[in-house]
């Protein structure tokens, strides 16, 4: 946080009032660096992940720029378009616009797939100031002429790298091609794979480039621990840890939907209030699960990576990686749920023998070894596992041993 104030960044009184009501005292670094330039109309390439305050960084200038001259909204039109990869994220962005814009009179609506269309068509019939959408359903509605994109003046592509992972890039390109040439465009991405960089180059005009909280900085706020444990003992370890009331609001991550259900059922049997959150749940079940977690009615949320993307719940005390993810970046996203907006948090990884290489990838990415807090040695009793455990990882510990290149020893 900085000593800047929101009004010092050029934001209008109705917006500052809404922020004060949310107890936002100071802008976060990404907000300080971007808001004044976005108010000038610059394009932006933002390399930032959730937890940095990036939503407010784009929502506030857009609200202000829409709010100044009175734009009449025509049927089926929107003046600002925000694309997000998941419905959860889209809904959260919609909530943020509503919160920050509550004194502006600007209207927004959120559209996403997996639910009926009529409500969304009805909302668009009158036109809105701000439209937040997932790409697939937006394209459907545009093709059916329920939404028109020719009045969009501000365009945001959020979590572009996740769009790519989820296979939405073609849909995104189609949507971008339908937008007016004269517009302000913003692209946010936690990482910059080459396809995202290419899209940014096509989509942005002389963008301001801002990079905040590189992954290593965010993960520094999290106390990261690892338990070495056999696969079969993971569930028992989980209930064991949950006996400690300090684990007040906990997200447990699994790799698959099926495992999320199994862990959730196990916790239910152990008397721990929890819900599972994953892509096979209906939209209303997912919203209900999030609400129960947010309000404290459920102590634990068992989630898969994609479903958990963009979960914006404050005060998560612990993230438990019941299974380590295949992509180390997902680990960083997972533990970021517990260190939001400058708070610290605790992340605990359960690592079985087969997950050792995944742990090594994670430590290579974050450049810090996790603190070992528990070992169930039975899992590592094989000679192979013992050898593996003894061998230091040169990229983490920077102790590279030279390979023996001498002549083979002769038999005596
Ligand atoms: P985001 O990176 O947009 O997902 O935001 C992360 C969290 O930080 C959200 O819970 C926001 O409500 C919160 N937040 C954003 N900006 C600020 C700020 N300036 N002061 C305090 N909290 C903030």
CSV table of C-alpha atoms and ligand atoms in Angstrom, one decimal:
chain,number,residue,atom,x,y,z
A,1,UNK,CA,0.0,0.0,0.0
A,2,UNK,CA,1.2,3.5,-0.7
A,3,UNK,CA,0.7,7.0,0.9
A,4,UNK,CA,-1.4,8.0,-2.2
A,5,UNK,CA,-5.0,8.6,-1.9
A,6,UNK,CA,-7.7,7.7,-4.4
A,7,UNK,CA,-8.7,11.3,-5.0
A,8,UNK,CA,-5.0,12.0,-5.5
A,9,UNK,CA,-5.1,9.6,-8.4
A,10,UNK,CA,-7.8,11.7,-10.0
A,11,UNK,CA,-10.9,9.7,-9.0
A,12,UNK,CA,-14.1,11.5,-8.6
A,13,UNK,CA,-15.9,12.0,-5.3
A,14,UNK,CA,-18.7,9.4,-5.8
A,15,UNK,CA,-16.1,6.7,-6.5
A,16,UNK,CA,-13.9,7.8,-3.5
A,17,UNK,CA,-17.0,7.7,-1.3
A,18,UNK,CA,-17.8,4.1,-2.4
A,19,UNK,CA,-14.2,3.1,-1.7
A,20,UNK,CA,-14.2,4.7,1.7
A,21,UNK,CA,-17.3,2.7,2.6
A,22,UNK,CA,-15.4,-0.5,1.6
A,23,UNK,CA,-12.5,0.6,3.9
A,24,UNK,CA,-10.1,0.9,1.1
A,25,UNK,CA,-7.8,3.5,2.7
A,26,UNK,CA,-4.9,3.5,0.1
A,27,UNK,CA,-4.6,2.3,-3.4
A,28,UNK,CA,-2.5,-0.8,-4.1
A,29,UNK,CA,0.6,-0.5,-6.3
A,30,UNK,CA,-1.2,-1.6,-9.5
A,31,UNK,CA,-3.9,1.0,-8.8
A,32,UNK,CA,-1.4,3.8,-8.2
A,33,UNK,CA,0.5,2.9,-11.3
A,34,UNK,CA,-2.4,2.5,-13.7
A,35,UNK,CA,-5.4,4.6,-12.6
A,36,UNK,CA,-4.1,8.1,-13.7
A,37,UNK,CA,-2.9,6.8,-17.0
A,38,UNK,CA,-6.1,4.9,-17.7
A,39,UNK,CA,-8.1,8.1,-17.0
A,40,UNK,CA,-6.0,9.7,-19.7
A,41,UNK,CA,-7.3,7.0,-22.1
A,42,UNK,CA,-4.1,4.9,-22.4
A,43,UNK,CA,-4.2,1.2,-23.3
A,44,UNK,CA,-2.7,-1.2,-20.7
A,45,UNK,CA,-0.8,-4.4,-20.6
A,46,UNK,CA,-1.1,-5.5,-16.9
A,47,UNK,CA,1.0,-8.4,-15.7
A,48,UNK,CA,-0.8,-9.1,-12.4
A,49,UNK,CA,-2.6,-11.9,-10.7
A,50,UNK,CA,-5.7,-11.8,-8.5
A,51,UNK,CA,-5.1,-10.4,-5.0
A,52,UNK,CA,-3.2,-7.4,-6.3
A,53,UNK,CA,-6.3,-5.2,-6.6
A,54,UNK,CA,-6.4,-5.3,-10.4
A,55,UNK,CA,-10.2,-5.4,-10.6
A,56,UNK,CA,-10.5,-2.0,-9.0
A,57,UNK,CA,-7.5,-0.8,-11.1
A,58,UNK,CA,-9.6,-1.2,-14.3
A,59,UNK,CA,-13.1,-0.8,-12.9
A,60,UNK,CA,-12.6,2.6,-11.3
A,61,UNK,CA,-11.2,4.4,-14.4
A,62,UNK,CA,-13.9,2.8,-16.6
A,63,UNK,CA,-16.7,3.9,-14.2
A,64,UNK,CA,-15.3,7.4,-14.2
A,65,UNK,CA,-14.8,7.7,-17.9
A,66,UNK,CA,-18.3,6.4,-18.6
A,67,UNK,CA,-19.8,8.5,-15.9
A,68,UNK,CA,-18.6,11.9,-17.0
A,69,UNK,CA,-20.4,12.7,-20.3
A,70,UNK,CA,-23.8,11.3,-20.1
A,71,UNK,CA,-24.0,8.4,-22.6
A,72,UNK,CA,-27.5,7.4,-23.5
A,73,UNK,CA,-27.5,3.6,-23.6
A,74,UNK,CA,-29.3,2.1,-26.6
A,75,UNK,CA,-31.0,-1.3,-26.7
A,76,UNK,CA,-28.6,-4.3,-26.8
A,77,UNK,CA,-25.6,-2.0,-26.6
A,78,UNK,CA,-22.9,-1.8,-24.0
A,79,UNK,CA,-20.3,0.9,-23.6
A,80,UNK,CA,-17.7,-1.2,-21.7
A,81,UNK,CA,-17.0,-4.9,-22.2
A,82,UNK,CA,-15.1,-7.0,-19.7
A,83,UNK,CA,-14.2,-10.6,-20.7
A,84,UNK,CA,-13.4,-13.1,-18.0
A,85,UNK,CA,-12.6,-16.8,-18.3
A,86,UNK,CA,-15.0,-18.2,-15.7
A,87,UNK,CA,-18.5,-17.4,-14.4
A,88,UNK,CA,-17.2,-17.0,-10.9
A,89,UNK,CA,-14.7,-14.4,-11.9
A,90,UNK,CA,-17.3,-12.7,-14.1
A,91,UNK,CA,-19.8,-12.5,-11.2
A,92,UNK,CA,-17.1,-11.1,-8.9
A,93,UNK,CA,-16.2,-8.5,-11.4
A,94,UNK,CA,-19.8,-7.6,-11.7
A,95,UNK,CA,-20.1,-7.3,-7.9
A,96,UNK,CA,-17.0,-5.0,-7.9
A,97,UNK,CA,-18.5,-2.7,-10.5
A,98,UNK,CA,-21.7,-2.5,-8.6
A,99,UNK,CA,-19.9,-1.8,-5.3
A,100,UNK,CA,-17.5,0.9,-6.7
A,101,UNK,CA,-20.1,2.4,-9.0
A,102,UNK,CA,-23.0,2.5,-6.5
A,103,UNK,CA,-23.1,6.3,-6.5
A,104,UNK,CA,-22.7,6.7,-10.2
A,105,UNK,CA,-26.0,5.4,-11.5
A,106,UNK,CA,-24.2,3.3,-14.1
A,107,UNK,CA,-25.7,-0.2,-14.8
A,108,UNK,CA,-23.9,-3.4,-15.4
A,109,UNK,CA,-24.9,-7.0,-16.2
A,110,UNK,CA,-23.1,-10.3,-16.2
A,111,UNK,CA,-23.6,-13.0,-18.8
A,112,UNK,CA,-22.1,-16.5,-18.8
A,113,UNK,CA,-22.9,-20.0,-20.0
A,114,UNK,CA,-24.4,-23.0,-18.2
A,115,UNK,CA,-27.6,-21.2,-17.3
A,116,UNK,CA,-30.7,-20.2,-19.3
A,117,UNK,CA,-30.4,-17.4,-21.8
A,118,UNK,CA,-33.7,-15.5,-21.4
A,119,UNK,CA,-32.8,-13.5,-18.3
A,120,UNK,CA,-29.6,-12.4,-19.9
A,121,UNK,CA,-31.3,-11.5,-23.2
A,122,UNK,CA,-33.8,-9.4,-21.1
A,123,UNK,CA,-31.1,-7.6,-19.3
A,124,UNK,CA,-29.4,-6.7,-22.6
A,125,UNK,CA,-32.7,-5.6,-24.3
A,126,UNK,CA,-32.5,-2.2,-22.5
A,127,UNK,CA,-28.8,-1.9,-23.0
A,128,UNK,CA,-26.2,-1.5,-20.2
A,129,UNK,CA,-23.3,0.7,-19.5
A,130,UNK,CA,-21.0,-2.2,-18.5
A,131,UNK,CA,-21.2,-5.8,-19.8
A,132,UNK,CA,-19.1,-8.5,-18.1
A,133,UNK,CA,-19.1,-11.8,-20.0
A,134,UNK,CA,-17.5,-15.1,-20.5
A,135,UNK,CA,-16.5,-15.5,-24.2
A,136,UNK,CA,-18.7,-18.5,-25.3
A,137,UNK,CA,-22.1,-17.2,-24.2
A,138,UNK,CA,-21.2,-13.7,-25.4
A,139,UNK,CA,-20.5,-14.9,-28.9
A,140,UNK,CA,-23.8,-16.9,-28.9
A,141,UNK,CA,-25.8,-13.8,-27.9
A,142,UNK,CA,-24.0,-11.6,-30.4
A,143,UNK,CA,-24.7,-14.1,-33.2
A,144,UNK,CA,-28.3,-14.2,-32.2
A,145,UNK,CA,-28.3,-10.4,-32.3
A,146,UNK,CA,-29.2,-10.0,-28.7
A,147,UNK,CA,-26.0,-8.1,-28.0
A,148,UNK,CA,-24.3,-5.5,-30.1
A,149,UNK,CA,-20.6,-4.7,-29.7
A,150,UNK,CA,-20.3,-1.6,-31.9
A,151,UNK,CA,-20.6,0.9,-29.1
A,152,UNK,CA,-17.9,-0.5,-26.9
A,153,UNK,CA,-15.5,2.2,-25.9
A,154,UNK,CA,-13.6,0.4,-23.2
A,155,UNK,CA,-12.6,-3.3,-23.5
A,156,UNK,CA,-10.9,-5.4,-20.8
A,157,UNK,CA,-9.5,-8.9,-21.3
A,158,UNK,CA,-9.0,-10.3,-17.8
A,159,UNK,CA,-6.8,-13.4,-17.0
A,160,UNK,CA,-5.7,-13.8,-20.6
A,161,UNK,CA,-3.4,-16.7,-19.8
A,162,UNK,CA,-6.3,-18.6,-18.3
A,163,UNK,CA,-8.4,-17.9,-21.4
A,164,UNK,CA,-5.6,-19.6,-23.4
A,165,UNK,CA,-5.5,-22.6,-21.0
A,166,UNK,CA,-9.2,-23.0,-21.2
A,167,UNK,CA,-9.2,-22.9,-25.0
A,168,UNK,CA,-11.1,-19.6,-25.4
A,169,UNK,CA,-8.5,-17.7,-27.4
A,170,UNK,CA,-10.3,-18.2,-30.7
A,171,UNK,CA,-13.5,-16.9,-29.3
A,172,UNK,CA,-11.7,-13.9,-27.8
A,173,UNK,CA,-10.1,-13.1,-31.2
A,174,UNK,CA,-13.6,-13.2,-32.8
A,175,UNK,CA,-15.0,-10.9,-30.2
A,176,UNK,CA,-12.0,-8.4,-30.5
A,177,UNK,CA,-12.6,-8.4,-34.3
A,178,UNK,CA,-16.1,-7.2,-33.7
A,179,UNK,CA,-15.2,-4.2,-31.5
A,180,UNK,CA,-14.9,-0.7,-32.9
A,181,UNK,CA,-11.3,0.2,-33.8
A,182,UNK,CA,-11.5,3.3,-31.7
A,183,UNK,CA,-11.5,2.1,-28.1
A,184,UNK,CA,-9.5,1.8,-25.0
A,185,UNK,CA,-8.2,-1.7,-24.4
A,186,UNK,CA,-6.7,-3.4,-21.4
A,187,UNK,CA,-5.2,-6.8,-21.1
A,188,UNK,CA,-4.4,-8.5,-17.8
A,189,UNK,CA,-2.5,-11.8,-17.4
A,190,UNK,CA,-0.7,-13.4,-14.5
A,191,UNK,CA,1.9,-14.9,-16.9
A,192,UNK,CA,2.9,-13.9,-20.4
A,193,UNK,CA,3.1,-17.0,-22.6
A,194,UNK,CA,3.9,-16.2,-26.3
A,195,UNK,CA,0.3,-16.6,-27.5
A,196,UNK,CA,-0.8,-14.0,-24.9
A,197,UNK,CA,2.0,-11.7,-25.9
A,198,UNK,CA,0.9,-12.0,-29.5
A,199,UNK,CA,-2.7,-11.3,-28.7
A,200,UNK,CA,-1.6,-8.2,-26.7
A,201,UNK,CA,0.4,-6.9,-29.6
A,202,UNK,CA,-2.6,-7.3,-31.9
A,203,UNK,CA,-5.1,-5.9,-29.5
A,204,UNK,CA,-3.4,-3.0,-27.8
A,205,UNK,CA,-2.3,0.4,-29.1
A,206,UNK,CA,1.0,1.7,-27.6
A,207,UNK,CA,0.1,0.2,-24.2
A,208,UNK,CA,1.5,1.2,-20.8
A,209,UNK,CA,3.1,-1.9,-19.4
A,210,UNK,CA,2.7,-2.5,-15.7
A,211,UNK,CA,4.0,-5.5,-13.9
A,212,UNK,CA,3.2,-5.9,-10.2
A,213,UNK,CA,3.8,-8.4,-7.4
A,214,UNK,CA,5.8,-10.9,-9.4
A,215,UNK,CA,4.9,-14.4,-8.2
A,216,UNK,CA,7.8,-14.5,-5.8
A,217,UNK,CA,6.7,-11.4,-3.9
A,218,UNK,CA,3.1,-12.7,-3.4
A,219,UNK,CA,4.3,-16.1,-2.3
A,220,UNK,CA,6.6,-14.4,0.2
A,221,UNK,CA,3.6,-13.4,2.3
A,222,UNK,CA,2.5,-17.0,2.7
A,223,UNK,CA,4.1,-19.4,5.2
A,224,UNK,CA,4.5,-22.5,3.1
A,225,UNK,CA,4.7,-25.9,4.7
A,226,UNK,CA,4.8,-29.4,3.4
A,227,UNK,CA,3.8,-32.8,5.0
A,228,UNK,CA,5.3,-35.9,3.4
A,229,UNK,CA,2.5,-38.4,3.7
A,230,UNK,CA,1.4,-41.5,2.0
A,231,UNK,CA,-1.6,-41.2,-0.4
A,232,UNK,CA,-3.7,-43.4,1.8
A,233,UNK,CA,-3.0,-41.4,4.9
A,234,UNK,CA,-3.8,-38.0,3.4
A,235,UNK,CA,-7.5,-38.0,4.5
A,236,UNK,CA,-6.6,-38.9,8.1
A,237,UNK,CA,-4.0,-36.2,8.1
A,238,UNK,CA,-6.5,-33.6,6.9
A,239,UNK,CA,-9.0,-34.4,9.6
A,240,UNK,CA,-6.1,-34.4,12.1
A,241,UNK,CA,-5.0,-30.9,11.1
A,242,UNK,CA,-8.6,-29.7,11.2
A,243,UNK,CA,-8.9,-30.5,14.9
A,244,UNK,CA,-6.9,-27.2,15.3
A,245,UNK,CA,-9.5,-24.3,15.5
A,246,UNK,CA,-6.8,-22.0,14.0
A,247,UNK,CA,-7.8,-23.5,10.7
A,248,UNK,CA,-10.8,-21.3,10.6
A,249,UNK,CA,-11.5,-20.7,6.9
A,250,UNK,CA,-9.8,-23.3,4.8
A,251,UNK,CA,-9.6,-24.1,1.1
A,252,UNK,CA,-8.6,-27.6,0.2
A,253,UNK,CA,-7.4,-28.2,-3.3
A,254,UNK,CA,-7.6,-31.5,-5.2
A,255,UNK,CA,-6.6,-32.1,-8.8
A,256,UNK,CA,-9.8,-33.7,-10.0
A,257,UNK,CA,-13.6,-33.2,-9.4
A,258,UNK,CA,-13.9,-36.8,-8.4
A,259,UNK,CA,-11.3,-36.4,-5.6
A,260,UNK,CA,-12.9,-33.1,-4.5
A,261,UNK,CA,-16.2,-35.0,-4.0
A,262,UNK,CA,-14.4,-37.8,-2.1
A,263,UNK,CA,-12.6,-35.4,0.2
A,264,UNK,CA,-15.7,-33.5,0.8
A,265,UNK,CA,-17.7,-36.6,1.7
A,266,UNK,CA,-14.9,-37.7,4.0
A,267,UNK,CA,-15.0,-34.3,5.8
A,268,UNK,CA,-18.8,-34.5,6.0
A,269,UNK,CA,-18.5,-37.9,7.8
A,270,UNK,CA,-15.9,-36.4,10.1
A,271,UNK,CA,-18.3,-33.6,11.0
A,272,UNK,CA,-16.5,-30.8,9.3
A,273,UNK,CA,-18.9,-28.4,7.6
A,274,UNK,CA,-17.8,-28.1,4.0
A,275,UNK,CA,-18.8,-27.9,0.3
A,276,UNK,CA,-17.2,-29.0,-2.9
A,277,UNK,CA,-16.7,-26.5,-5.7
A,278,UNK,CA,-16.0,-27.8,-9.2
A,279,UNK,CA,-17.1,-27.6,-12.8
A,280,UNK,CA,-19.7,-30.4,-12.5
A,281,UNK,CA,-21.7,-28.5,-10.0
A,282,UNK,CA,-24.6,-26.4,-11.3
A,283,UNK,CA,-24.2,-22.7,-11.3
A,284,UNK,CA,-26.6,-22.3,-8.4
A,285,UNK,CA,-24.8,-25.0,-6.3
A,286,UNK,CA,-21.5,-23.2,-6.9
A,287,UNK,CA,-22.9,-19.8,-5.9
A,288,UNK,CA,-24.4,-21.4,-2.8
A,289,UNK,CA,-21.2,-23.1,-1.9
A,290,UNK,CA,-19.3,-19.8,-2.2
A,291,UNK,CA,-21.9,-18.0,-0.2
A,292,UNK,CA,-21.8,-20.6,2.6
A,293,UNK,CA,-18.0,-20.3,2.7
A,294,UNK,CA,-18.0,-16.6,2.6
A,295,UNK,CA,-20.5,-16.3,5.4
A,296,UNK,CA,-18.7,-18.9,7.6
A,297,UNK,CA,-21.5,-21.4,7.5
A,298,UNK,CA,-19.0,-23.8,5.8
A,299,UNK,CA,-15.5,-24.0,7.4
A,300,UNK,CA,-13.9,-25.7,4.4
A,301,UNK,CA,-14.3,-25.4,0.7
A,302,UNK,CA,-12.9,-28.3,-1.3
A,303,UNK,CA,-12.1,-27.0,-4.8
A,304,UNK,CA,-10.4,-27.9,-8.1
A,305,UNK,CA,-8.1,-25.3,-9.7
A,306,UNK,CA,-10.4,-24.1,-12.4
A,307,UNK,CA,-13.4,-23.7,-10.2
A,308,UNK,CA,-11.3,-21.9,-7.6
A,309,UNK,CA,-9.9,-19.4,-10.1
A,310,UNK,CA,-10.9,-15.9,-9.0
A,311,UNK,CA,-12.5,-16.9,-5.7
A,312,UNK,CA,-12.5,-13.7,-3.9
A,313,UNK,CA,-13.1,-14.5,-0.2
A,314,UNK,CA,-11.3,-12.5,2.4
A,315,UNK,CA,-9.8,-14.0,5.6
A,316,UNK,CA,-8.9,-17.5,4.2
A,317,UNK,CA,-6.6,-18.7,7.0
A,318,UNK,CA,-5.2,-21.8,5.3
A,319,UNK,CA,-4.9,-23.3,1.9
A,320,UNK,CA,-4.3,-27.0,1.9
A,321,UNK,CA,-2.9,-28.6,-1.2
A,322,UNK,CA,-4.3,-32.1,-0.7
A,323,UNK,CA,-2.8,-33.0,-4.0
A,324,UNK,CA,-0.1,-31.0,-5.7
A,325,UNK,CA,-1.0,-29.5,-9.1
A,326,UNK,CA,0.7,-30.6,-12.3
A,327,UNK,CA,1.5,-26.9,-13.2
A,328,UNK,CA,3.6,-25.1,-10.6
A,329,UNK,CA,1.8,-21.8,-11.6
A,330,UNK,CA,-1.4,-23.3,-10.2
A,331,UNK,CA,0.3,-23.8,-6.9
A,332,UNK,CA,1.0,-20.1,-6.8
A,333,UNK,CA,-2.6,-19.2,-7.7
A,334,UNK,CA,-3.8,-21.6,-5.0
A,335,UNK,CA,-1.8,-20.2,-2.2
A,336,UNK,CA,-2.6,-16.7,-3.3
A,337,UNK,CA,-6.1,-17.3,-2.0
A,338,UNK,CA,-4.8,-16.9,1.5
A,339,UNK,CA,-2.6,-13.8,1.2
A,340,UNK,CA,-5.0,-11.3,-0.2
A,341,UNK,CA,-4.5,-7.5,-0.3
A,342,UNK,CA,-1.3,-7.6,1.8
A,343,UNK,CA,-2.4,-10.1,4.4
A,344,UNK,CA,-0.3,-13.2,5.3
A,345,UNK,CA,-1.5,-16.7,5.4
A,346,UNK,CA,-0.5,-20.4,5.7
A,347,UNK,CA,-0.3,-22.9,2.9
A,348,UNK,CA,0.1,-26.6,3.7
A,349,UNK,CA,1.1,-29.1,1.0
A,350,UNK,CA,0.5,-32.9,1.3
A,351,UNK,CA,3.1,-34.6,-0.8
A,352,UNK,CA,3.2,-38.3,-1.4
A,353,UNK,CA,6.2,-40.1,-3.0
A,354,UNK,CA,4.8,-39.7,-6.5
A,355,UNK,CA,4.4,-36.0,-6.1
A,356,UNK,CA,8.1,-35.3,-5.3
A,357,UNK,CA,8.9,-34.1,-8.8
A,358,UNK,CA,5.9,-31.7,-8.6
A,359,UNK,CA,7.1,-30.3,-5.3
A,360,UNK,CA,10.5,-29.8,-6.9
A,361,UNK,CA,8.9,-27.9,-9.8
A,362,UNK,CA,7.1,-25.7,-7.4
A,363,UNK,CA,10.3,-24.9,-5.4
A,364,UNK,CA,12.0,-24.1,-8.7
A,365,UNK,CA,9.3,-21.6,-9.7
A,366,UNK,CA,9.0,-19.9,-6.3
A,367,UNK,CA,12.7,-20.1,-5.6
A,368,UNK,CA,12.0,-21.2,-2.0
A,369,UNK,CA,12.0,-24.5,-0.4
A,370,UNK,CA,8.8,-25.3,1.6
A,371,UNK,CA,9.3,-25.9,5.3
A,372,UNK,CA,8.9,-29.6,6.2
A,373,UNK,CA,6.5,-29.9,9.1
A,374,UNK,CA,5.7,-33.6,9.0
A,375,UNK,CA,7.1,-36.8,7.6
A,376,UNK,CA,5.4,-40.1,7.4
A,377,UNK,CA,8.5,-42.0,6.6
A,378,UNK,CA,6.8,-45.2,5.6
A,379,UNK,CA,6.1,-43.7,2.3
A,380,UNK,CA,9.7,-43.2,1.6
A,381,UNK,CA,11.1,-46.5,2.8
A,382,UNK,CA,12.1,-47.7,-0.6
A,383,UNK,CA,15.8,-47.3,-1.5
A,384,UNK,CA,14.7,-45.3,-4.5
A,385,UNK,CA,12.7,-42.8,-2.5
A,386,UNK,CA,15.5,-42.5,0.1
A,387,UNK,CA,18.1,-41.7,-2.6
A,388,UNK,CA,15.7,-39.2,-4.1
A,389,UNK,CA,15.1,-37.4,-0.8
A,390,UNK,CA,18.9,-37.1,-0.1
A,391,UNK,CA,19.7,-35.6,-3.5
A,392,UNK,CA,19.5,-31.8,-3.3
A,393,UNK,CA,17.8,-29.9,-6.1
A,394,UNK,CA,20.6,-27.7,-7.6
A,395,UNK,CA,18.1,-25.1,-8.9
A,396,UNK,CA,16.7,-24.5,-5.4
A,397,UNK,CA,19.7,-24.9,-3.2
A,398,UNK,CA,22.3,-23.8,-5.8
A,399,UNK,CA,24.7,-26.5,-4.8
A,400,UNK,CA,25.7,-28.1,-8.1
A,401,UNK,CA,27.9,-31.2,-7.7
A,402,UNK,CA,30.2,-31.8,-10.6
A,403,UNK,CA,29.5,-35.1,-12.3
A,404,UNK,CA,32.4,-37.6,-12.0
A,405,UNK,CA,34.1,-37.6,-15.3
A,406,UNK,CA,37.3,-39.5,-14.4
A,407,UNK,CA,38.3,-42.8,-15.7
A,408,UNK,CA,36.4,-45.8,-14.5
A,409,UNK,CA,38.1,-47.3,-11.5
A,410,UNK,CA,40.0,-50.5,-12.3
A,411,UNK,CA,39.3,-53.6,-10.4
A,412,UNK,CA,42.0,-54.3,-7.9
B,1,LIG,P1,-8.3,-8.4,-7.1
B,1,LIG,O1,-6.8,-8.5,-7.3
B,1,LIG,O2,-9.0,-7.5,-8.0
B,1,LIG,O3,-8.8,-9.8,-7.1
B,1,LIG,O4,-8.5,-7.9,-5.6
B,1,LIG,C1,-8.1,-8.5,-4.4
B,1,LIG,C2,-8.8,-8.1,-3.1
B,1,LIG,O5,-8.3,-6.9,-2.7
B,1,LIG,C3,-10.3,-7.9,-3.3
B,1,LIG,O6,-10.9,-8.6,-2.1
B,1,LIG,C4,-10.5,-6.4,-3.2
B,1,LIG,O7,-11.8,-6.2,-2.6
B,1,LIG,C5,-9.4,-6.0,-2.3
B,1,LIG,N1,-8.9,-4.6,-2.7
B,1,LIG,C6,-8.6,-4.1,-3.9
B,1,LIG,N2,-8.1,-2.9,-3.8
B,1,LIG,C7,-8.0,-2.6,-2.5
B,1,LIG,C8,-7.5,-1.5,-1.7
B,1,LIG,N3,-7.0,-0.4,-2.3
B,1,LIG,N4,-7.5,-1.6,-0.4
B,1,LIG,C9,-8.0,-2.7,0.2
B,1,LIG,N5,-8.5,-3.8,-0.4
B,1,LIG,C10,-8.5,-3.8,-1.8
